């Protein structure tokens, strides 16, 4: 970790015009080289280490966050120049509201200033055609900050080439909870049942069980009467056809056992359907209640894609790369749902204000190498299978 004196000397050298020009040319060469290979479509950053940087350099905490925003602008330019489509940043956690009021107010004021600055015509986001999307529980944001947030979103709404997702204020638990809540609401609304019902629905299985139990109670004497047996089958088939598209009802094992117990055994009494009972049963079954006529979506059709559709990043490509600075090896409740087996996570031992192209370049080069290696293995396996 560089000392405060070395960091100040480094910034002074890099600010010299000849050095700055030379570094700019070298930077363009490296970025051009990155574009020749595979580039992550979606990158997420946990911008950690601003407060620690301020303490180590004896600065105000808000000043550390200010330097963090400057580092963000440089990294965004590298990402967009390299061809990255979506950048997601962890700007403010819901848990950050537990910090001191002075720091929280400073972060809110800084967000207002920097969002407006980046969204102005001709600035960073406008140059690369990037639109701003705010992800999080916006009900927790102050009204004056919310006004600037909406203004920044409107100013960049016409940009459709790149995307900047700002998680503010955000936690992954809140996002997942919101997604589940919205999915439950969708599954609580009656769906269009114009299609055919499932052949193995619970209601049809339960009706088959009841019918088979009734048939088992018919004695040998009643089986000799083909008319009674035929009328029983006709009655059960009519009930099944009338309730085929009705909502399945929950019948417990106790009710089924009670039904079988209430029926007399075959050695004592035989089952003989009465002709008078047919119209009453048919009329009762032919008029389902209003609640039963409303068909809710089948919960068995619920998949992970339904929850993904209701997340904040539903319109973004899958997360390819997640980078966290400050040497901390945890996600801190960030993008838990989006991280999957194909997401590469890198934890760097540098503070966010020190994070620049030279810290980011090895991460991108290694990611490209892994992608080429995986594609080579896939091509080799396909070739072997073809042979």
Short mmCIF file of C-alpha atoms in Angstrom, two decimals:
data_model
loop_
_atom_site.label_atom_id
_atom_site.label_comp_id
_atom_site.label_asym_id
_atom_site.label_seq_id
_atom_site.Cartn_x
_atom_site.Cartn_y
_atom_site.Cartn_z
CA UNK A 1 0.00 0.00 0.00
CA UNK A 2 1.64 3.29 -1.03
CA UNK A 3 2.28 5.89 1.65
CA UNK A 4 0.70 9.34 1.58
CA UNK A 5 3.96 10.95 0.45
CA UNK A 6 4.48 8.49 -2.41
CA UNK A 7 0.88 8.87 -3.53
CA UNK A 8 1.18 12.66 -3.62
CA UNK A 9 4.43 12.43 -5.59
CA UNK A 10 2.84 9.99 -8.01
CA UNK A 11 -0.14 12.27 -8.64
CA UNK A 12 2.19 15.22 -9.22
CA UNK A 13 4.25 13.33 -11.79
CA UNK A 14 1.18 12.08 -13.62
CA UNK A 15 -0.24 15.59 -13.79
CA UNK A 16 2.74 16.92 -15.77
CA UNK A 17 1.63 17.65 -19.38
CA UNK A 18 4.32 15.56 -21.14
CA UNK A 19 3.76 12.60 -18.85
CA UNK A 20 0.00 12.92 -19.11
CA UNK A 21 0.14 13.00 -22.92
CA UNK A 22 2.46 9.98 -23.10
CA UNK A 23 0.27 8.00 -20.73
CA UNK A 24 -2.81 8.90 -22.74
CA UNK A 25 -1.25 7.48 -25.90
CA UNK A 26 -0.18 4.31 -24.12
CA UNK A 27 -3.66 4.00 -22.62
CA UNK A 28 -5.27 4.21 -26.05
CA UNK A 29 -2.95 1.50 -27.37
CA UNK A 30 -3.84 -0.89 -24.56
CA UNK A 31 -7.56 -0.21 -24.87
CA UNK A 32 -7.37 -0.82 -28.62
CA UNK A 33 -5.63 -4.13 -27.93
CA UNK A 34 -8.40 -5.12 -25.51
CA UNK A 35 -11.04 -4.51 -28.15
CA UNK A 36 -9.41 -7.13 -30.39
CA UNK A 37 -10.40 -9.91 -28.00
CA UNK A 38 -13.57 -10.92 -26.17
CA UNK A 39 -14.88 -8.17 -23.91
CA UNK A 40 -17.25 -8.60 -20.94
CA UNK A 41 -20.71 -7.35 -21.73
CA UNK A 42 -21.59 -6.65 -18.10
CA UNK A 43 -19.16 -5.61 -15.34
CA UNK A 44 -20.02 -4.74 -11.74
CA UNK A 45 -17.85 -2.79 -9.29
CA UNK A 46 -17.91 -2.64 -5.51
CA UNK A 47 -16.24 0.74 -4.95
CA UNK A 48 -14.77 0.02 -1.53
CA UNK A 49 -11.99 1.83 0.28
CA UNK A 50 -12.92 5.52 0.04
CA UNK A 51 -13.09 6.05 3.79
CA UNK A 52 -9.89 4.11 4.44
CA UNK A 53 -8.14 6.13 1.75
CA UNK A 54 -9.27 9.35 3.45
CA UNK A 55 -8.01 8.17 6.84
CA UNK A 56 -4.63 7.12 5.47
CA UNK A 57 -4.18 10.46 3.70
CA UNK A 58 -5.61 12.49 6.60
CA UNK A 59 -8.54 13.77 4.57
CA UNK A 60 -12.20 14.30 5.34
CA UNK A 61 -14.36 11.25 4.71
CA UNK A 62 -16.43 13.13 2.14
CA UNK A 63 -13.23 14.06 0.30
CA UNK A 64 -12.38 10.37 0.05
CA UNK A 65 -15.75 9.74 -1.59
CA UNK A 66 -15.12 12.67 -3.94
CA UNK A 67 -11.85 11.08 -5.10
CA UNK A 68 -13.73 7.81 -5.50
CA UNK A 69 -16.13 9.45 -7.98
CA UNK A 70 -13.18 10.77 -9.97
CA UNK A 71 -11.76 7.25 -10.16
CA UNK A 72 -15.17 6.01 -11.30
CA UNK A 73 -15.22 8.45 -14.23
CA UNK A 74 -11.85 7.14 -15.44
CA UNK A 75 -12.90 3.49 -15.13
CA UNK A 76 -16.17 4.15 -16.95
CA UNK A 77 -14.26 5.63 -19.84
CA UNK A 78 -11.99 2.57 -20.00
CA UNK A 79 -14.99 0.22 -19.92
CA UNK A 80 -16.99 2.02 -22.59
CA UNK A 81 -13.98 2.44 -24.86
CA UNK A 82 -13.19 -1.26 -24.52
CA UNK A 83 -16.70 -2.22 -25.62
CA UNK A 84 -18.40 -3.05 -22.31
CA UNK A 85 -22.16 -2.58 -22.68
CA UNK A 86 -23.36 -2.40 -19.07
CA UNK A 87 -21.54 -1.19 -15.96
CA UNK A 88 -23.17 -1.64 -12.55
CA UNK A 89 -21.72 0.16 -9.52
CA UNK A 90 -22.48 -0.26 -5.83
CA UNK A 91 -22.80 3.43 -4.95
CA UNK A 92 -24.79 3.35 -1.71
CA UNK A 93 -26.02 0.48 0.43
CA UNK A 94 -29.19 0.62 2.48
CA UNK A 95 -26.96 -0.31 5.41
CA UNK A 96 -25.02 2.94 4.88
CA UNK A 97 -27.91 4.85 6.43
CA UNK A 98 -26.59 3.56 9.76
CA UNK A 99 -23.53 5.79 9.38
CA UNK A 100 -23.30 9.29 10.81
CA UNK A 101 -25.75 11.87 9.50
CA UNK A 102 -22.86 14.07 8.40
CA UNK A 103 -21.43 11.35 6.16
CA UNK A 104 -24.82 10.30 4.77
CA UNK A 105 -25.74 13.90 3.91
CA UNK A 106 -22.33 14.40 2.33
CA UNK A 107 -22.80 11.31 0.16
CA UNK A 108 -26.26 12.45 -0.91
CA UNK A 109 -25.01 15.91 -1.85
CA UNK A 110 -22.06 14.39 -3.70
CA UNK A 111 -24.40 12.09 -5.62
CA UNK A 112 -26.48 15.08 -6.70
CA UNK A 113 -23.45 16.96 -7.99
CA UNK A 114 -21.72 14.08 -9.75
CA UNK A 115 -24.86 12.67 -11.36
CA UNK A 116 -25.71 16.05 -12.84
CA UNK A 117 -22.14 16.55 -13.99
CA UNK A 118 -21.84 13.16 -15.71
CA UNK A 119 -25.25 13.49 -17.37
CA UNK A 120 -24.70 16.89 -18.94
CA UNK A 121 -24.57 17.24 -22.70
CA UNK A 122 -21.11 16.51 -24.05
CA UNK A 123 -19.87 14.91 -20.84
CA UNK A 124 -18.84 11.31 -20.21
CA UNK A 125 -22.21 9.55 -20.52
CA UNK A 126 -23.32 11.62 -23.48
CA UNK A 127 -20.06 10.99 -25.37
CA UNK A 128 -20.45 7.23 -25.16
CA UNK A 129 -24.24 7.11 -25.48
CA UNK A 130 -24.78 5.72 -21.98
CA UNK A 131 -28.07 5.97 -20.14
CA UNK A 132 -28.41 6.12 -16.35
CA UNK A 133 -30.57 3.65 -14.44
CA UNK A 134 -31.03 3.91 -10.70
CA UNK A 135 -31.51 0.55 -8.97
CA UNK A 136 -32.71 0.34 -5.39
CA UNK A 137 -35.35 1.42 -2.92
CA UNK A 138 -35.86 5.02 -4.01
CA UNK A 139 -38.40 5.63 -1.25
CA UNK A 140 -35.44 6.06 1.13
CA UNK A 141 -33.87 8.90 -0.88
CA UNK A 142 -34.37 12.56 0.03
CA UNK A 143 -36.73 14.54 -2.17
CA UNK A 144 -34.09 17.00 -3.40
CA UNK A 145 -31.74 14.14 -4.28
CA UNK A 146 -34.57 12.26 -5.96
CA UNK A 147 -35.30 15.29 -8.13
CA UNK A 148 -31.71 15.33 -9.41
CA UNK A 149 -31.79 11.57 -9.91
CA UNK A 150 -34.91 11.82 -12.08
CA UNK A 151 -33.36 14.70 -13.98
CA UNK A 152 -30.22 12.67 -14.75
CA UNK A 153 -32.30 9.71 -15.89
CA UNK A 154 -34.35 11.93 -18.19
CA UNK A 155 -31.26 13.65 -19.61
CA UNK A 156 -29.74 10.32 -20.65
CA UNK A 157 -32.94 8.51 -21.63
CA UNK A 158 -32.21 8.99 -25.34
CA UNK A 159 -28.86 7.17 -25.08
CA UNK A 160 -29.15 3.54 -26.14
CA UNK A 161 -25.59 2.31 -26.70
CA UNK A 162 -24.31 1.82 -23.15
CA UNK A 163 -25.88 1.57 -19.69
CA UNK A 164 -24.73 2.74 -16.26
CA UNK A 165 -26.61 1.03 -13.43
CA UNK A 166 -26.22 2.92 -10.16
CA UNK A 167 -27.29 0.87 -7.14
CA UNK A 168 -28.49 3.61 -4.82
CA UNK A 169 -29.67 2.75 -2.17
CA UNK A 170 -29.48 -0.98 -2.68
CA UNK A 171 -29.05 -4.37 -1.07
CA UNK A 172 -29.44 -7.69 -2.80
CA UNK A 173 -31.77 -8.97 -0.07
CA UNK A 174 -34.14 -6.08 -0.74
CA UNK A 175 -33.98 -6.78 -4.48
CA UNK A 176 -34.73 -10.49 -4.06
CA UNK A 177 -37.55 -9.75 -1.60
CA UNK A 178 -39.08 -7.29 -4.04
CA UNK A 179 -38.77 -9.79 -6.89
CA UNK A 180 -40.53 -12.50 -4.87
CA UNK A 181 -43.26 -10.07 -3.82
CA UNK A 182 -43.92 -9.03 -7.42
CA UNK A 183 -43.92 -12.65 -8.58
CA UNK A 184 -46.45 -13.60 -5.89
CA UNK A 185 -48.68 -10.74 -7.06
CA UNK A 186 -48.50 -12.02 -10.63
CA UNK A 187 -49.44 -15.53 -9.51
CA UNK A 188 -52.35 -14.18 -7.46
CA UNK A 189 -54.13 -12.87 -10.56
CA UNK A 190 -56.39 -15.32 -12.45
CA UNK A 191 -54.73 -16.40 -15.65
CA UNK A 192 -56.19 -17.09 -19.06
CA UNK A 193 -57.03 -20.79 -19.15
CA UNK A 194 -57.85 -20.96 -22.83
CA UNK A 195 -55.38 -23.81 -23.21
CA UNK A 196 -55.88 -27.37 -22.09
CA UNK A 197 -55.53 -28.29 -18.45
CA UNK A 198 -52.77 -30.50 -17.18
CA UNK A 199 -53.54 -34.22 -17.62
CA UNK A 200 -52.20 -35.03 -14.15
CA UNK A 201 -53.68 -32.22 -12.07
CA UNK A 202 -54.46 -32.87 -8.41
CA UNK A 203 -58.21 -32.52 -8.90
CA UNK A 204 -58.32 -35.20 -11.61
CA UNK A 205 -56.21 -37.58 -9.53
CA UNK A 206 -58.47 -37.07 -6.50
CA UNK A 207 -61.61 -37.70 -8.56
CA UNK A 208 -60.05 -40.88 -9.96
CA UNK A 209 -59.30 -42.09 -6.42
CA UNK A 210 -62.87 -41.46 -5.28
CA UNK A 211 -64.28 -43.20 -8.35
CA UNK A 212 -62.03 -46.23 -7.89
CA UNK A 213 -63.07 -46.52 -4.24
CA UNK A 214 -66.72 -46.41 -5.19
CA UNK A 215 -66.19 -49.08 -7.81
CA UNK A 216 -64.35 -51.27 -5.30
CA UNK A 217 -67.40 -51.20 -3.01
CA UNK A 218 -69.64 -52.74 -5.63
CA UNK A 219 -70.35 -56.36 -4.80
CA UNK A 220 -70.45 -59.27 -7.16
CA UNK A 221 -74.24 -59.06 -7.16
CA UNK A 222 -74.25 -55.45 -8.32
CA UNK A 223 -71.66 -56.16 -10.96
CA UNK A 224 -74.18 -58.48 -12.55
CA UNK A 225 -76.34 -55.47 -13.22
CA UNK A 226 -74.76 -53.81 -16.25
CA UNK A 227 -77.21 -50.95 -16.17
CA UNK A 228 -76.21 -49.85 -12.66
CA UNK A 229 -72.53 -50.15 -13.47
CA UNK A 230 -72.93 -48.23 -16.71
CA UNK A 231 -74.87 -45.46 -14.94
CA UNK A 232 -72.10 -45.15 -12.34
CA UNK A 233 -69.41 -44.81 -15.00
CA UNK A 234 -71.51 -42.28 -16.88
CA UNK A 235 -71.97 -40.27 -13.69
CA UNK A 236 -68.23 -40.25 -12.89
CA UNK A 237 -67.28 -39.37 -16.47
CA UNK A 238 -69.76 -36.51 -16.47
CA UNK A 239 -68.32 -35.13 -13.26
CA UNK A 240 -64.78 -35.39 -14.64
CA UNK A 241 -65.61 -33.57 -17.87
CA UNK A 242 -67.47 -30.78 -16.05
CA UNK A 243 -64.61 -30.18 -13.60
CA UNK A 244 -61.71 -30.66 -16.01
CA UNK A 245 -60.88 -26.95 -16.22
CA UNK A 246 -61.97 -26.04 -12.68
CA UNK A 247 -59.48 -25.04 -10.02
CA UNK A 248 -58.05 -27.99 -8.09
CA UNK A 249 -59.39 -28.35 -4.55
CA UNK A 250 -57.37 -29.51 -1.59
CA UNK A 251 -58.71 -32.75 -0.12
CA UNK A 252 -56.78 -34.09 2.81
CA UNK A 253 -56.12 -37.73 3.55
CA UNK A 254 -58.42 -37.49 6.56
CA UNK A 255 -61.35 -36.56 4.32
CA UNK A 256 -60.63 -39.42 1.96
CA UNK A 257 -60.38 -41.87 4.86
CA UNK A 258 -63.58 -40.51 6.36
CA UNK A 259 -65.32 -41.00 3.03
CA UNK A 260 -64.20 -44.60 2.75
CA UNK A 261 -65.14 -45.29 6.40
CA UNK A 262 -68.60 -43.78 6.01
CA UNK A 263 -69.39 -46.11 3.11
CA UNK A 264 -70.67 -49.56 4.15
CA UNK A 265 -68.63 -52.62 3.32
CA UNK A 266 -69.46 -54.79 0.32
CA UNK A 267 -70.58 -57.70 2.55
CA UNK A 268 -73.29 -55.60 4.21
CA UNK A 269 -74.69 -53.17 1.68
CA UNK A 270 -74.26 -52.84 -2.05
CA UNK A 271 -74.00 -49.54 -3.88
CA UNK A 272 -77.02 -48.87 -6.07
CA UNK A 273 -77.21 -45.42 -7.64
CA UNK A 274 -80.68 -43.98 -7.63
CA UNK A 275 -82.02 -42.42 -10.81
CA UNK A 276 -83.38 -39.53 -8.76
CA UNK A 277 -79.92 -38.69 -7.47
CA UNK A 278 -78.45 -38.11 -10.91
CA UNK A 279 -80.10 -34.78 -11.67
CA UNK A 280 -79.24 -33.37 -8.24
CA UNK A 281 -75.56 -34.33 -8.53
CA UNK A 282 -75.35 -33.10 -12.08
CA UNK A 283 -76.97 -29.79 -11.27
CA UNK A 284 -74.70 -29.30 -8.27
CA UNK A 285 -71.53 -30.00 -10.20
CA UNK A 286 -72.57 -28.06 -13.27
CA UNK A 287 -72.66 -24.76 -11.36
CA UNK A 288 -69.20 -24.14 -9.92
CA UNK A 289 -68.82 -21.22 -7.57
CA UNK A 290 -67.34 -17.93 -8.69
CA UNK A 291 -64.16 -18.55 -6.73
CA UNK A 292 -63.65 -21.92 -8.41
CA UNK A 293 -64.18 -20.40 -11.85
CA UNK A 294 -61.17 -18.12 -11.41
CA UNK A 295 -58.12 -20.06 -12.52
CA UNK A 296 -54.86 -19.01 -10.85
CA UNK A 297 -51.51 -19.72 -12.52
CA UNK A 298 -50.06 -23.09 -11.68
CA UNK A 299 -47.30 -22.62 -9.04
CA UNK A 300 -45.49 -25.63 -10.50
CA UNK A 301 -44.68 -23.49 -13.54
CA UNK A 302 -42.69 -21.01 -11.42
CA UNK A 303 -39.00 -20.97 -12.40
CA UNK A 304 -35.91 -18.91 -11.66
CA UNK A 305 -36.55 -16.96 -14.86
CA UNK A 306 -39.75 -15.55 -13.34
CA UNK A 307 -37.80 -14.12 -10.40
CA UNK A 308 -35.05 -12.84 -12.69
CA UNK A 309 -37.66 -11.01 -14.75
CA UNK A 310 -38.65 -9.00 -11.65
CA UNK A 311 -35.12 -8.05 -10.56
CA UNK A 312 -33.63 -4.60 -11.13
CA UNK A 313 -31.24 -5.92 -13.80
CA UNK A 314 -33.82 -7.88 -15.78
CA UNK A 315 -32.98 -5.99 -18.99
CA UNK A 316 -29.21 -6.32 -18.59
CA UNK A 317 -27.05 -9.14 -19.97
CA UNK A 318 -25.73 -11.75 -17.52
CA UNK A 319 -23.01 -10.57 -15.17
CA UNK A 320 -19.60 -11.54 -16.58
CA UNK A 321 -17.18 -9.91 -14.16
CA UNK A 322 -17.42 -8.52 -10.63
CA UNK A 323 -14.54 -6.49 -9.19
CA UNK A 324 -14.14 -5.39 -5.59
CA UNK A 325 -11.33 -3.24 -4.27
CA UNK A 326 -9.83 -2.73 -0.77
CA UNK A 327 -8.75 -6.36 -0.35
CA UNK A 328 -12.03 -7.46 1.25
CA UNK A 329 -13.22 -10.92 0.16
CA UNK A 330 -17.00 -10.66 0.38
CA UNK A 331 -19.91 -9.41 -1.72
CA UNK A 332 -21.52 -7.27 1.02
CA UNK A 333 -25.08 -8.02 -0.13
CA UNK A 334 -24.41 -6.97 -3.73
CA UNK A 335 -25.65 -8.77 -6.87
CA UNK A 336 -26.20 -12.06 -5.03
CA UNK A 337 -28.88 -13.19 -7.47
CA UNK A 338 -26.93 -12.12 -10.57
CA UNK A 339 -23.69 -13.91 -9.65
CA UNK A 340 -23.72 -17.41 -11.14
CA UNK A 341 -21.30 -20.11 -12.24
CA UNK A 342 -20.09 -18.06 -15.21
CA UNK A 343 -19.45 -14.87 -13.23
CA UNK A 344 -15.78 -14.26 -12.51
CA UNK A 345 -15.12 -12.40 -9.26
CA UNK A 346 -11.88 -10.56 -8.58
CA UNK A 347 -10.90 -9.05 -5.23
CA UNK A 348 -8.07 -6.53 -5.54
CA UNK A 349 -5.77 -5.31 -2.79
CA UNK A 350 -6.03 -1.62 -3.63
CA UNK A 351 -8.35 1.15 -2.49
CA UNK A 352 -10.93 2.46 -4.92
CA UNK A 353 -9.43 5.97 -5.37
CA UNK A 354 -6.18 4.25 -6.45
CA UNK A 355 -7.99 1.97 -8.91
CA UNK A 356 -7.12 2.94 -12.49
CA UNK A 357 -6.39 1.41 -15.89
CA UNK A 358 -3.14 -0.17 -14.72
CA UNK A 359 -4.97 -1.95 -11.90
CA UNK A 360 -7.88 -2.91 -14.14
CA UNK A 361 -5.87 -4.02 -17.17
CA UNK A 362 -4.55 -7.31 -15.67
CA UNK A 363 -8.11 -8.25 -14.67
CA UNK A 364 -9.41 -7.78 -18.21
CA UNK A 365 -6.44 -9.57 -19.78
CA UNK A 366 -6.90 -12.57 -17.48
CA UNK A 367 -10.64 -12.65 -18.22
CA UNK A 368 -9.92 -12.65 -21.95
CA UNK A 369 -7.39 -15.45 -21.55
CA UNK A 370 -9.93 -17.58 -19.68
CA UNK A 371 -12.54 -16.97 -22.35
CA UNK A 372 -10.16 -17.98 -25.15
CA UNK A 373 -9.11 -21.07 -23.20
CA UNK A 374 -12.73 -22.14 -22.62
CA UNK A 375 -13.64 -21.59 -26.27
CA UNK A 376 -10.61 -23.60 -27.35
CA UNK A 377 -11.63 -26.48 -25.08
CA UNK A 378 -15.21 -26.37 -26.38
CA UNK A 379 -13.99 -26.43 -29.96
CA UNK A 380 -11.66 -29.35 -29.24
CA UNK A 381 -14.42 -31.35 -27.53
CA UNK A 382 -16.80 -30.77 -30.45
CA UNK A 383 -14.10 -31.85 -32.89
CA UNK A 384 -13.45 -35.05 -30.92
CA UNK A 385 -17.17 -35.85 -30.78
CA UNK A 386 -17.45 -35.27 -34.51
CA UNK A 387 -14.64 -37.72 -35.18
#
